């Protein structure tokens, strides 16, 4: 998917446009996206001041040099880009060189004439290069109405981020610009989708004058409602989204050029980093899935934050203290299969303090019942998992009945940590699930039934029925009839259910029956083992 271009615009200065763009850029890069920032406010460039501590040097060129390159017949937009240090893939294209000649360069530019000479096509080539090399291109546009503003708000962007404050002049200016940009876009000779506009109420103070702030919030929602219609989910009210897209006024951050997202790593709801994360998440989703944001903001942001996360571990195994030995054996077998696995013991409070998980999937070893700690662990995992390919896989110990477990665990596809060989087989089946391969039959559940059949004491007539069912299973597994296998396994479960006390004419499994069961167990174990070497796995674990 090509990258998306977002232009940040404000009708008036002093609304925090460059501040917002810089912080959003840092968040997107931290979350694993490739980001390019362009300072197109040529008459009053200032975006670089936010990045200066992390720039490798003074910019030797910038946006104005694209014009010089065009006139000289050169095409090398990457030549003028600087990469910030310790910020992921975050590149910066300044307005131009920071020397005495810069002002003269800007004043010499005649944008209308440049477009007549073909600069629009040249800029389109730059745009194609940028969207191929980056996930997000963020443009800091100058304020007011201008030729430069038209390039930034109509020609280049896919989406327009309009910042304004709670006063009529700022709101009307932003709305007028949005309409102008949409009209100008329709006249472009380039293939573009409809321009979507994301309104941001900035520097909003609702701490001192709450009643007045709520009155103005209503005014803002009514004035900007039309901007939401093209992209907001129908189930979400503009007022709800407006609250999510509000940046509070915090006096501490009004001094100098600062990046609060670097210091507020896990911001609370009253910090500006919290609001910036919300806006960044909406941009990362390209204004999509707003219904999920309305349902659960924290889960929405957490999912975006982790969407490109490289997990240190592939699997976390949650271990109840009552079954620590069996679970340790499972972990040891998983390591033999080269799975990057980590253990968590019930009561490990360090898990709750982490901003994000370090394991992609969660294996829940359940011994009898899901403990209160494990319930909290699953809830936290699911809270951070919205929209991602991450799974909870229950592994039940012997005697644990799935039907008695809470729905969020009992309704999941589970494995059994029982029988012989319990841990090795469970580990292989666990790997098969993580790799996305579903066995022909539910080998672990069937194996558990066969294990119980092998050790049962039944009347001779009942053993005759077991023989028939086992023979039927041998034939049905070979034919690949998954549904029939499940039916026979259910019948076998009923057949071996104890009906009288030991010693009342009951007998152990006859040798031939035991031999048939052992043959089936070896078959299922071999099949489970081959799933770890299946050629069509979606990915390797290692």
XYZ file of C-alpha atoms in Angstrom:
542
model
C 0.000 0.000 0.000
C 1.437 3.415 -0.938
C 2.004 5.957 1.775
C -0.527 8.637 2.678
C 0.074 12.392 2.586
C -1.362 14.516 5.414
C -1.164 18.305 5.287
C -1.426 20.160 8.601
C -3.052 23.565 8.111
C -4.312 26.440 10.247
C -5.981 29.641 9.089
C -4.249 31.646 11.807
C -0.962 31.203 13.613
C -0.560 30.314 17.261
C -2.797 27.222 17.213
C 0.023 24.696 17.671
C 0.125 23.349 14.114
C 3.870 22.667 13.924
C 3.856 21.432 17.516
C 1.122 18.922 16.707
C 2.753 17.714 13.485
C 6.141 17.194 15.128
C 4.700 15.178 18.003
C 2.488 13.095 15.702
C 5.524 12.350 13.530
C 7.519 11.130 16.525
C 4.654 8.872 17.640
C 4.140 7.338 14.184
C 7.866 6.656 13.836
C 8.018 5.178 17.325
C 5.154 2.863 16.383
C 7.197 1.471 13.490
C 6.051 3.594 10.540
C 8.330 5.287 8.020
C 7.666 9.021 8.276
C 8.752 12.049 6.244
C 8.067 15.603 7.439
C 8.173 18.584 5.066
C 8.381 22.179 6.286
C 6.389 23.999 3.584
C 5.826 27.117 5.658
C 8.503 28.823 3.569
C 7.988 32.367 4.862
C 8.129 31.399 8.538
C 9.751 27.943 8.818
C 9.860 26.542 12.320
C 9.262 22.795 12.190
C 12.994 22.126 12.322
C 13.227 23.729 15.748
C 11.275 20.806 17.214
C 13.651 18.309 15.634
C 16.913 20.211 16.080
C 18.285 18.191 19.029
C 17.982 15.028 16.913
C 19.116 16.355 13.543
C 22.542 15.076 12.446
C 23.488 18.566 11.218
C 22.257 21.859 9.816
C 19.963 21.396 6.776
C 21.891 21.974 3.564
C 18.778 22.242 1.427
C 15.057 21.830 1.474
C 11.754 22.527 -0.247
C 13.032 25.630 -2.081
C 15.839 23.540 -3.527
C 13.249 21.317 -5.223
C 12.522 24.382 -7.335
C 16.230 24.818 -8.105
C 16.497 21.140 -9.037
C 13.500 21.438 -11.342
C 15.012 24.402 -13.144
C 18.334 22.562 -13.481
C 16.680 19.397 -14.798
C 17.645 17.326 -11.741
C 15.415 14.866 -9.896
C 16.783 13.826 -6.505
C 14.287 14.808 -3.780
C 16.007 12.483 -1.303
C 19.188 14.582 -1.574
C 17.870 17.249 0.790
C 16.426 14.896 3.453
C 17.901 14.467 6.932
C 17.157 11.505 9.219
C 16.635 12.167 12.898
C 18.693 10.117 15.333
C 17.108 7.720 17.850
C 13.613 8.241 16.413
C 13.013 5.273 14.140
C 12.540 6.065 10.452
C 11.765 9.764 10.786
C 13.117 11.969 7.990
C 12.928 15.733 7.671
C 12.897 18.002 4.617
C 13.497 21.543 5.814
C 12.205 24.658 4.119
C 15.734 25.329 2.869
C 19.293 26.172 3.879
C 19.679 28.195 7.037
C 21.796 31.000 5.590
C 21.475 34.585 4.366
C 20.570 33.473 0.858
C 17.394 31.661 1.889
C 15.091 34.716 1.924
C 16.182 35.658 -1.576
C 15.457 32.145 -2.829
C 11.905 32.312 -1.482
C 11.224 35.777 -2.856
C 12.351 34.784 -6.348
C 9.826 31.964 -6.648
C 6.857 32.632 -8.926
C 4.614 29.648 -8.238
C 2.107 30.385 -10.990
C 4.850 30.595 -13.595
C 6.504 27.446 -12.246
C 3.296 25.489 -12.743
C 3.012 26.830 -16.283
C 6.513 25.484 -16.884
C 5.612 21.996 -15.638
C 6.550 22.132 -11.963
C 3.242 20.442 -11.096
C 4.324 17.283 -12.950
C 7.739 17.474 -11.284
C 6.111 17.775 -7.877
C 3.871 14.839 -8.732
C 6.979 12.721 -9.356
C 8.317 13.797 -5.961
C 5.029 12.823 -4.377
C 5.173 9.378 -5.989
C 8.704 8.890 -4.677
C 7.730 9.977 -1.191
C 4.643 7.750 -0.978
C 6.707 4.813 -2.212
C 9.446 5.340 0.373
C 7.319 6.333 3.380
C 4.129 5.218 5.108
C 3.229 8.766 6.078
C 4.235 12.115 4.595
C 3.354 15.026 6.903
C 3.398 18.543 5.446
C 3.510 21.670 7.579
C 1.649 24.293 5.523
C 1.748 28.045 5.995
C -1.260 29.874 7.412
C -3.832 31.901 5.501
C -4.711 31.774 1.802
C -1.779 31.615 -0.631
C -0.338 29.873 -3.692
C 1.853 27.783 -1.425
C -1.203 26.868 0.629
C -2.896 25.610 -2.527
C 0.002 23.242 -3.235
C -0.097 21.886 0.297
C -3.873 21.699 0.725
C -5.092 20.682 -2.739
C -2.294 19.227 -4.872
C -0.242 17.096 -2.503
C -2.409 15.670 0.310
C -4.694 12.697 0.619
C -5.998 14.084 3.889
C -6.126 17.567 5.365
C -5.648 18.089 9.104
C -7.149 21.477 9.971
C -6.300 22.963 13.370
C -8.290 25.827 14.867
C -9.081 27.374 18.214
C -12.436 28.113 19.819
C -13.226 31.420 18.139
C -15.338 32.232 15.111
C -12.535 33.689 12.992
C -10.389 30.583 13.375
C -13.284 28.191 12.752
C -14.650 30.095 9.738
C -11.174 30.389 8.227
C -10.576 26.666 8.593
C -13.937 25.768 7.075
C -13.464 28.180 4.187
C -10.055 26.724 3.428
C -11.444 23.168 3.489
C -14.087 24.101 0.914
C -11.558 25.935 -1.267
C -9.164 22.996 -1.186
C -11.910 20.554 -2.144
C -12.968 22.752 -5.088
C -9.385 23.276 -6.245
C -8.692 19.558 -6.039
C -11.463 18.839 -8.545
C -9.585 20.946 -11.106
C -6.301 19.049 -10.786
C -5.088 17.082 -13.820
C -3.982 14.285 -11.459
C -5.910 11.247 -10.269
C -6.961 11.907 -6.674
C -9.672 10.620 -4.403
C -11.910 13.058 -2.589
C -10.045 15.156 -0.038
C -10.968 14.171 3.508
C -10.640 16.758 6.254
C -9.838 15.998 9.880
C -10.759 18.931 12.185
C -8.669 19.398 15.332
C -9.816 21.725 18.094
C -6.541 22.964 19.531
C -5.416 24.739 22.693
C -8.814 24.110 24.278
C -9.050 24.990 27.968
C -11.970 23.389 29.784
C -10.467 23.470 33.252
C -11.222 27.022 34.339
C -14.514 27.840 32.581
C -16.231 24.488 32.136
C -19.691 25.844 31.237
C -18.288 28.226 28.627
C -16.049 25.506 27.229
C -19.012 23.170 26.750
C -20.938 25.942 24.977
C -18.038 26.454 22.594
C -17.625 22.726 22.100
C -21.216 22.602 20.874
C -20.538 25.521 18.519
C -17.423 23.814 17.152
C -19.264 20.533 16.555
C -22.108 22.250 14.723
C -19.769 24.343 12.550
C -17.505 21.429 11.568
C -20.058 18.592 11.336
C -19.960 18.501 7.523
C -16.239 17.669 7.578
C -16.885 14.349 9.361
C -19.505 12.948 6.994
C -17.170 11.567 4.284
C -15.122 9.446 6.715
C -16.749 9.108 10.141
C -18.495 5.804 10.862
C -22.262 6.241 10.721
C -22.667 4.869 14.230
C -20.390 7.569 15.698
C -21.684 11.057 16.460
C -19.535 14.037 15.356
C -19.621 15.281 18.952
C -17.987 12.060 20.135
C -15.227 12.280 17.553
C -14.756 15.989 18.226
C -13.954 15.216 21.846
C -11.379 12.639 20.763
C -9.843 15.142 18.334
C -9.337 17.910 20.879
C -5.905 19.032 22.051
C -6.053 20.596 25.514
C -4.239 23.766 26.468
C -1.366 22.955 28.827
C 0.649 26.047 29.731
C 3.825 24.067 30.450
C 4.145 23.057 26.787
C 3.509 26.567 25.450
C 7.113 27.632 26.098
C 9.660 26.831 23.417
C 9.599 23.982 20.912
C 9.021 20.809 22.901
C 8.004 17.219 22.245
C 5.912 16.021 25.210
C 5.409 12.577 23.627
C 9.070 11.876 24.375
C 8.633 12.471 28.103
C 5.013 11.305 28.532
C 5.575 7.656 27.570
C 2.317 6.417 29.151
C 0.261 9.610 29.500
C -2.864 9.835 31.614
C -6.094 11.323 30.282
C -5.297 14.821 31.595
C -1.939 15.049 29.794
C -1.485 16.408 26.290
C 0.386 13.277 25.218
C -2.860 11.342 25.696
C -4.697 13.540 23.156
C -1.748 13.483 20.754
C -1.731 9.684 20.841
C -5.417 9.634 19.926
C -4.893 11.919 16.928
C -1.836 9.933 15.844
C -3.817 6.690 16.030
C -6.586 8.088 13.812
C -3.945 9.194 11.295
C -2.229 5.805 11.478
C -5.588 4.196 10.630
C -6.044 6.727 7.800
C -9.268 7.945 9.408
C -10.722 4.432 9.420
C -12.300 2.228 12.159
C -13.620 5.205 14.086
C -16.327 2.954 15.497
C -13.642 1.112 17.456
C -12.231 4.388 18.732
C -15.674 5.419 19.969
C -16.106 2.078 21.764
C -12.735 1.959 23.506
C -10.132 4.673 23.009
C -7.388 2.924 24.985
C -7.761 -0.339 23.071
C -7.831 1.545 19.765
C -4.582 3.367 20.510
C -2.930 0.262 21.961
C -3.772 -1.728 18.847
C -2.301 0.933 16.564
C 0.751 1.270 18.782
C 1.430 -2.463 18.547
C 0.353 -3.017 14.918
C 3.950 -2.922 13.698
C 5.565 -3.987 16.910
C 8.339 -6.541 16.729
C 7.668 -8.827 19.666
C 10.611 -10.095 21.667
C 8.764 -13.365 22.311
C 6.359 -15.303 20.141
C 4.493 -16.815 23.083
C 3.880 -16.064 26.750
C 2.861 -19.074 28.848
C 0.738 -18.119 31.852
C 1.427 -20.633 34.606
C -0.788 -21.243 37.652
C 1.179 -22.153 40.744
C -0.856 -25.351 41.136
C 0.453 -26.709 37.827
C 3.911 -25.214 37.677
C 5.781 -28.468 37.002
C 3.610 -29.545 34.060
C 3.700 -26.047 32.598
C 7.481 -25.908 32.923
C 7.667 -29.142 30.948
C 5.512 -27.536 28.233
C 7.815 -24.516 28.087
C 10.865 -26.788 27.825
C 9.291 -28.661 24.899
C 8.415 -25.397 23.165
C 12.031 -24.264 23.428
C 13.117 -27.523 21.804
C 10.914 -26.532 18.867
C 12.742 -23.165 18.649
C 9.765 -21.141 19.883
C 10.669 -17.799 21.474
C 8.757 -18.404 24.681
C 8.610 -16.657 28.056
C 6.857 -17.699 31.264
C 4.592 -15.630 33.469
C 3.730 -16.911 36.928
C 0.461 -15.910 38.545
C 1.046 -12.780 40.586
C 3.803 -11.325 38.351
C 2.794 -7.682 38.787
C 5.483 -6.427 36.402
C 3.094 -7.397 33.585
C 0.593 -4.767 34.692
C 3.140 -1.952 34.658
C 4.233 -2.467 31.054
C 2.980 -0.064 28.401
C 2.833 -2.910 25.852
C 3.215 -6.666 25.668
C 6.533 -8.246 24.740
C 4.914 -11.496 23.477
C 2.640 -11.862 20.444
C 0.411 -14.675 21.754
C -0.764 -15.853 25.174
C -0.929 -19.505 26.198
C -3.121 -19.962 29.248
C -2.387 -23.138 31.210
C -5.652 -23.840 33.048
C -5.652 -26.189 36.007
C -9.252 -26.853 37.054
C -10.378 -23.248 36.713
C -9.167 -19.897 35.445
C -7.622 -18.057 38.379
C -8.502 -14.458 39.156
C -4.986 -13.465 38.151
C -5.284 -15.240 34.816
C -8.622 -13.521 34.189
C -6.913 -10.159 34.691
C -4.039 -11.271 32.455
C -6.411 -12.261 29.637
C -8.367 -9.016 30.006
C -5.174 -6.969 29.737
C -4.019 -8.995 26.714
C -7.334 -8.543 24.904
C -7.345 -4.846 25.795
C -4.060 -4.473 23.898
C -5.032 -6.721 20.998
C -7.829 -4.935 19.133
C -7.566 -5.523 15.387
C -4.366 -7.614 15.543
C -3.443 -11.206 14.748
C -2.808 -12.200 18.360
C -4.423 -15.147 20.072
C -5.191 -16.637 23.447
C -4.744 -20.419 23.389
C -5.931 -22.350 26.453
C -4.088 -25.540 27.444
C -6.130 -27.592 29.900
C -4.609 -29.956 32.441
C -6.052 -33.422 33.123
C -9.468 -33.211 34.722
C -10.135 -29.624 33.630
C -13.528 -29.470 31.926
C -13.899 -26.878 29.171
C -17.649 -26.630 29.786
C -17.071 -25.221 33.282
C -14.738 -22.444 32.137
C -15.841 -18.848 31.481
C -16.903 -18.191 27.901
C -13.874 -16.062 26.964
C -11.723 -19.179 27.540
C -14.068 -22.141 27.187
C -15.244 -21.013 23.744
C -11.708 -20.910 22.364
C -10.009 -23.822 20.638
C -8.091 -25.497 23.450
C -5.375 -28.136 23.822
C -4.803 -30.781 26.464
C -1.773 -31.141 28.691
C -2.503 -34.734 29.691
C -1.687 -38.311 28.835
C 1.546 -39.696 27.440
C 3.361 -37.925 25.873
C 1.507 -34.894 27.232
C 3.925 -31.947 27.089
C 5.646 -32.869 23.785
C 2.349 -33.411 21.992
C 0.777 -30.244 23.425
C 3.859 -28.255 22.394
C 3.680 -29.536 18.822
C -0.041 -28.801 18.576
C 0.530 -25.350 20.051
C 3.166 -24.584 17.418
C 0.807 -25.834 14.709
C -1.885 -23.405 15.869
C 0.523 -20.484 15.998
C 1.720 -21.226 12.499
C -1.829 -21.196 11.247
C -2.085 -24.902 10.382
C -5.209 -26.700 11.578
C -4.780 -30.483 11.803
C -7.112 -32.775 9.879
C -8.632 -33.853 13.176
C -8.495 -32.422 16.668
C -5.652 -34.755 17.546
C -5.153 -33.638 21.135
C -8.812 -34.044 22.192
C -9.092 -37.436 20.469
C -5.798 -38.565 21.970
C -7.072 -37.698 25.428
C -10.199 -39.816 24.872
C -8.054 -42.714 23.635
C -5.766 -42.374 26.659
C -8.778 -42.656 28.949
C -10.094 -45.610 26.972
C -6.749 -47.393 27.293
C -6.855 -47.112 31.089
C -10.583 -47.787 31.554
C -12.226 -50.745 33.366
C -15.376 -51.904 31.579
C -17.650 -54.903 31.193
C -16.721 -57.267 28.319
C -19.775 -56.224 26.295
C -18.687 -52.606 26.607
C -15.209 -53.512 25.345
C -16.833 -54.993 22.239
C -18.406 -51.590 21.568
C -15.068 -49.844 22.152
C -13.430 -52.210 19.611
C -16.009 -51.231 16.994
C -15.514 -47.518 17.668
C -11.709 -47.766 17.555
C -11.863 -49.685 14.266
C -14.204 -47.036 12.924
C -11.792 -44.298 13.971
C -8.890 -46.004 12.190
C -10.840 -46.093 8.936
C -12.364 -42.612 9.268
C -9.072 -40.875 10.081
C -7.557 -42.485 7.019
C -10.434 -41.195 4.863
C -10.073 -37.666 6.224
C -13.715 -37.413 7.365
C -13.324 -34.784 10.090
C -17.002 -34.662 11.048
C -17.293 -38.458 11.393
C -14.131 -38.562 13.526
C -15.679 -36.097 15.964
C -18.908 -38.147 16.112
C -17.019 -41.383 16.848
C -14.873 -39.655 19.472
C -18.049 -38.436 21.198
C -19.505 -41.979 21.123
C -16.264 -43.373 22.552
C -16.402 -40.837 25.388
C -19.856 -42.106 26.335
C -18.832 -45.760 25.948
C -15.953 -45.546 28.437
C -17.860 -43.541 31.037
C -17.813 -45.492 34.367
C -21.191 -47.018 35.235
C -20.394 -49.166 38.286
C -17.835 -49.481 41.050
C -14.488 -51.252 40.368
C -14.586 -55.018 40.973
C -18.174 -55.439 39.749
C -17.316 -57.623 36.748
C -15.172 -54.914 35.170
C -12.062 -55.743 33.149
C -9.115 -53.722 31.791
C -8.688 -53.219 28.060
C -8.062 -56.532 26.233
C -4.619 -56.810 24.560
C -6.009 -56.446 21.031
C -7.989 -53.337 22.017
C -4.950 -51.828 23.739
C -2.861 -52.586 20.655
C -5.392 -50.840 18.377
C -5.521 -47.806 20.673
C -1.711 -47.595 20.817
C -1.593 -47.690 17.013
C -4.052 -44.786 16.808
C -2.123 -42.780 19.402
C 1.105 -43.230 17.432
C -0.704 -42.128 14.267
C -2.058 -38.991 15.916
C 1.292 -38.209 17.502
C 3.066 -38.565 14.146
C 0.491 -36.337 12.478
C 0.885 -33.689 15.159
C 4.651 -33.817 14.691
C 4.430 -33.325 10.933
C 2.398 -30.144 11.390
C 5.537 -28.448 12.710
C 7.217 -29.157 9.354
C 4.260 -28.425 7.078
C 5.435 -26.625 3.900
C 2.493 -24.230 3.804
C 2.948 -22.518 7.160
C 2.319 -18.778 7.011
C 5.419 -17.932 8.972
C 8.202 -19.462 11.015
C 8.504 -19.172 14.752
C 12.002 -18.633 15.829
